[in-house]
Protein backbone atom coordinates (compact mmCIF):
# COMPACT_ATOMS: atom_id res chain seq x y z
CA UNK A 1 0.00 0.00 0.00
CA UNK A 2 2.78 2.39 -0.83
CA UNK A 3 0.74 4.76 -2.93
CA UNK A 4 -2.31 6.76 -2.01
CA UNK A 5 -5.12 8.09 -4.14
CA UNK A 6 -7.41 10.99 -3.57
CA UNK A 7 -11.19 10.68 -3.32
CA UNK A 8 -13.73 13.44 -3.12
CA UNK A 9 -17.20 12.48 -1.87
CA UNK A 10 -20.36 14.27 -0.87
CA UNK A 11 -22.03 12.83 2.23
CA UNK A 12 -24.96 13.78 4.43
CA UNK A 13 -24.21 16.31 7.15
CA UNK A 14 -25.05 13.87 9.95
CA UNK A 15 -22.59 11.33 8.57
CA UNK A 16 -19.93 14.03 8.31
CA UNK A 17 -20.61 15.05 11.91
CA UNK A 18 -20.25 11.42 13.02
CA UNK A 19 -17.00 11.13 11.04
CA UNK A 20 -15.66 14.32 12.65
CA UNK A 21 -16.59 13.06 16.12
CA UNK A 22 -15.08 9.61 15.54
CA UNK A 23 -11.85 11.14 14.25
CA UNK A 24 -11.66 13.57 17.15
CA UNK A 25 -12.42 10.89 19.78
CA UNK A 26 -9.85 8.50 18.38
CA UNK A 27 -7.32 11.25 17.69
CA UNK A 28 -7.16 9.97 14.11
CA UNK A 29 -7.36 11.76 10.78
CA UNK A 30 -10.79 11.80 9.15
CA UNK A 31 -9.29 10.18 6.07
CA UNK A 32 -8.06 7.27 8.20
CA UNK A 33 -11.50 6.79 9.80
CA UNK A 34 -13.18 7.02 6.38
CA UNK A 35 -10.69 4.56 4.88
CA UNK A 36 -11.36 2.05 7.67
CA UNK A 37 -15.13 2.47 7.21
CA UNK A 38 -14.80 1.81 3.49
CA UNK A 39 -12.62 -1.25 4.14
CA UNK A 40 -15.18 -2.63 6.59
CA UNK A 41 -18.00 -2.00 4.09
CA UNK A 42 -16.08 -3.77 1.33
CA UNK A 43 -15.30 -6.71 3.64
CA UNK A 44 -18.96 -7.00 4.64
CA UNK A 45 -20.13 -6.70 1.04
CA UNK A 46 -17.67 -9.37 -0.10
CA UNK A 47 -18.97 -11.68 2.62
CA UNK A 48 -22.56 -11.07 1.56
CA UNK A 49 -21.73 -11.80 -2.08
CA UNK A 50 -19.86 -14.96 -1.14
CA UNK A 51 -22.77 -16.14 1.03
CA UNK A 52 -25.19 -15.54 -1.83
CA UNK A 53 -22.91 -17.44 -4.20
CA UNK A 54 -22.66 -20.39 -1.82
CA UNK A 55 -26.45 -20.45 -1.44
CA UNK A 56 -26.87 -20.47 -5.22
CA UNK A 57 -24.30 -23.25 -5.53
CA UNK A 58 -26.08 -25.25 -2.83
CA UNK A 59 -29.37 -24.91 -4.72
CA UNK A 60 -27.71 -26.02 -7.96
CA UNK A 61 -26.06 -28.95 -6.18
CA UNK A 62 -29.40 -30.03 -4.71
CA UNK A 63 -31.09 -29.83 -8.11
CA UNK A 64 -28.30 -31.94 -9.60
CA UNK A 65 -28.50 -34.45 -6.75
CA UNK A 66 -32.28 -34.71 -7.22
CA UNK A 67 -31.78 -35.36 -10.93
CA UNK A 68 -29.11 -37.97 -10.27
CA UNK A 69 -31.29 -39.66 -7.66
CA UNK A 70 -34.25 -39.75 -10.05
CA UNK A 71 -32.03 -41.18 -12.79
CA UNK A 72 -30.69 -43.82 -10.41
CA UNK A 73 -34.23 -44.80 -9.45
CA UNK A 74 -35.14 -45.10 -13.13
CA UNK A 75 -32.12 -47.31 -13.83
CA UNK A 76 -32.87 -49.50 -10.77
CA UNK A 77 -36.38 -50.37 -11.94
PDB file of C-alpha atoms in Angstrom:
ATOM      1  CA  UNK A   1       0.000   0.000   0.000  1.00  0.00           C
ATOM      2  CA  UNK A   2       2.779   2.389  -0.826  1.00  0.00           C
ATOM      3  CA  UNK A   3       0.742   4.756  -2.929  1.00  0.00           C
ATOM      4  CA  UNK A   4      -2.306   6.758  -2.008  1.00  0.00           C
ATOM      5  CA  UNK A   5      -5.119   8.094  -4.137  1.00  0.00           C
ATOM      6  CA  UNK A   6      -7.413  10.992  -3.568  1.00  0.00           C
ATOM      7  CA  UNK A   7     -11.186  10.677  -3.322  1.00  0.00           C
ATOM      8  CA  UNK A   8     -13.735  13.436  -3.120  1.00  0.00           C
ATOM      9  CA  UNK A   9     -17.196  12.484  -1.867  1.00  0.00           C
ATOM     10  CA  UNK A  10     -20.358  14.266  -0.866  1.00  0.00           C
ATOM     11  CA  UNK A  11     -22.032  12.831   2.231  1.00  0.00           C
ATOM     12  CA  UNK A  12     -24.960  13.779   4.432  1.00  0.00           C
ATOM     13  CA  UNK A  13     -24.210  16.310   7.148  1.00  0.00           C
ATOM     14  CA  UNK A  14     -25.051  13.866   9.946  1.00  0.00           C
ATOM     15  CA  UNK A  15     -22.587  11.332   8.566  1.00  0.00           C
ATOM     16  CA  UNK A  16     -19.928  14.028   8.311  1.00  0.00           C
ATOM     17  CA  UNK A  17     -20.614  15.049  11.912  1.00  0.00           C
ATOM     18  CA  UNK A  18     -20.248  11.419  13.021  1.00  0.00           C
ATOM     19  CA  UNK A  19     -17.003  11.132  11.042  1.00  0.00           C
ATOM     20  CA  UNK A  20     -15.660  14.317  12.647  1.00  0.00           C
ATOM     21  CA  UNK A  21     -16.589  13.059  16.119  1.00  0.00           C
ATOM     22  CA  UNK A  22     -15.080   9.611  15.545  1.00  0.00           C
ATOM     23  CA  UNK A  23     -11.854  11.136  14.249  1.00  0.00           C
ATOM     24  CA  UNK A  24     -11.663  13.567  17.153  1.00  0.00           C
ATOM     25  CA  UNK A  25     -12.423  10.893  19.779  1.00  0.00           C
ATOM     26  CA  UNK A  26      -9.850   8.495  18.377  1.00  0.00           C
ATOM     27  CA  UNK A  27      -7.322  11.251  17.689  1.00  0.00           C
ATOM     28  CA  UNK A  28      -7.164   9.972  14.111  1.00  0.00           C
ATOM     29  CA  UNK A  29      -7.356  11.756  10.781  1.00  0.00           C
ATOM     30  CA  UNK A  30     -10.786  11.798   9.148  1.00  0.00           C
ATOM     31  CA  UNK A  31      -9.288  10.176   6.074  1.00  0.00           C
ATOM     32  CA  UNK A  32      -8.062   7.272   8.202  1.00  0.00           C
ATOM     33  CA  UNK A  33     -11.497   6.792   9.796  1.00  0.00           C
ATOM     34  CA  UNK A  34     -13.180   7.017   6.378  1.00  0.00           C
ATOM     35  CA  UNK A  35     -10.686   4.559   4.883  1.00  0.00           C
ATOM     36  CA  UNK A  36     -11.360   2.046   7.672  1.00  0.00           C
ATOM     37  CA  UNK A  37     -15.130   2.468   7.215  1.00  0.00           C
ATOM     38  CA  UNK A  38     -14.803   1.806   3.491  1.00  0.00           C
ATOM     39  CA  UNK A  39     -12.618  -1.250   4.136  1.00  0.00           C
ATOM     40  CA  UNK A  40     -15.182  -2.626   6.587  1.00  0.00           C
ATOM     41  CA  UNK A  41     -18.002  -2.004   4.095  1.00  0.00           C
ATOM     42  CA  UNK A  42     -16.078  -3.771   1.326  1.00  0.00           C
ATOM     43  CA  UNK A  43     -15.302  -6.711   3.644  1.00  0.00           C
ATOM     44  CA  UNK A  44     -18.960  -7.002   4.638  1.00  0.00           C
ATOM     45  CA  UNK A  45     -20.131  -6.699   1.037  1.00  0.00           C
ATOM     46  CA  UNK A  46     -17.673  -9.371  -0.099  1.00  0.00           C
ATOM     47  CA  UNK A  47     -18.965 -11.685   2.622  1.00  0.00           C
ATOM     48  CA  UNK A  48     -22.565 -11.068   1.562  1.00  0.00           C
ATOM     49  CA  UNK A  49     -21.733 -11.800  -2.081  1.00  0.00           C
ATOM     50  CA  UNK A  50     -19.860 -14.962  -1.135  1.00  0.00           C
ATOM     51  CA  UNK A  51     -22.766 -16.143   1.031  1.00  0.00           C
ATOM     52  CA  UNK A  52     -25.187 -15.544  -1.826  1.00  0.00           C
ATOM     53  CA  UNK A  53     -22.905 -17.444  -4.197  1.00  0.00           C
ATOM     54  CA  UNK A  54     -22.657 -20.390  -1.815  1.00  0.00           C
ATOM     55  CA  UNK A  55     -26.450 -20.448  -1.443  1.00  0.00           C
ATOM     56  CA  UNK A  56     -26.865 -20.470  -5.215  1.00  0.00           C
ATOM     57  CA  UNK A  57     -24.296 -23.249  -5.531  1.00  0.00           C
ATOM     58  CA  UNK A  58     -26.082 -25.253  -2.831  1.00  0.00           C
ATOM     59  CA  UNK A  59     -29.366 -24.912  -4.725  1.00  0.00           C
ATOM     60  CA  UNK A  60     -27.713 -26.022  -7.961  1.00  0.00           C
ATOM     61  CA  UNK A  61     -26.058 -28.951  -6.178  1.00  0.00           C
ATOM     62  CA  UNK A  62     -29.403 -30.025  -4.706  1.00  0.00           C
ATOM     63  CA  UNK A  63     -31.090 -29.831  -8.106  1.00  0.00           C
ATOM     64  CA  UNK A  64     -28.298 -31.941  -9.605  1.00  0.00           C
ATOM     65  CA  UNK A  65     -28.501 -34.452  -6.750  1.00  0.00           C
ATOM     66  CA  UNK A  66     -32.281 -34.706  -7.220  1.00  0.00           C
ATOM     67  CA  UNK A  67     -31.785 -35.364 -10.928  1.00  0.00           C
ATOM     68  CA  UNK A  68     -29.105 -37.966 -10.270  1.00  0.00           C
ATOM     69  CA  UNK A  69     -31.290 -39.663  -7.664  1.00  0.00           C
ATOM     70  CA  UNK A  70     -34.246 -39.751 -10.054  1.00  0.00           C
ATOM     71  CA  UNK A  71     -32.028 -41.180 -12.795  1.00  0.00           C
ATOM     72  CA  UNK A  72     -30.686 -43.821 -10.414  1.00  0.00           C
ATOM     73  CA  UNK A  73     -34.226 -44.799  -9.446  1.00  0.00           C
ATOM     74  CA  UNK A  74     -35.138 -45.103 -13.130  1.00  0.00           C
ATOM     75  CA  UNK A  75     -32.123 -47.314 -13.829  1.00  0.00           C
ATOM     76  CA  UNK A  76     -32.871 -49.504 -10.769  1.00  0.00           C
ATOM     77  CA  UNK A  77     -36.385 -50.368 -11.945  1.00  0.00           C
TER      78      UNK A  77
END
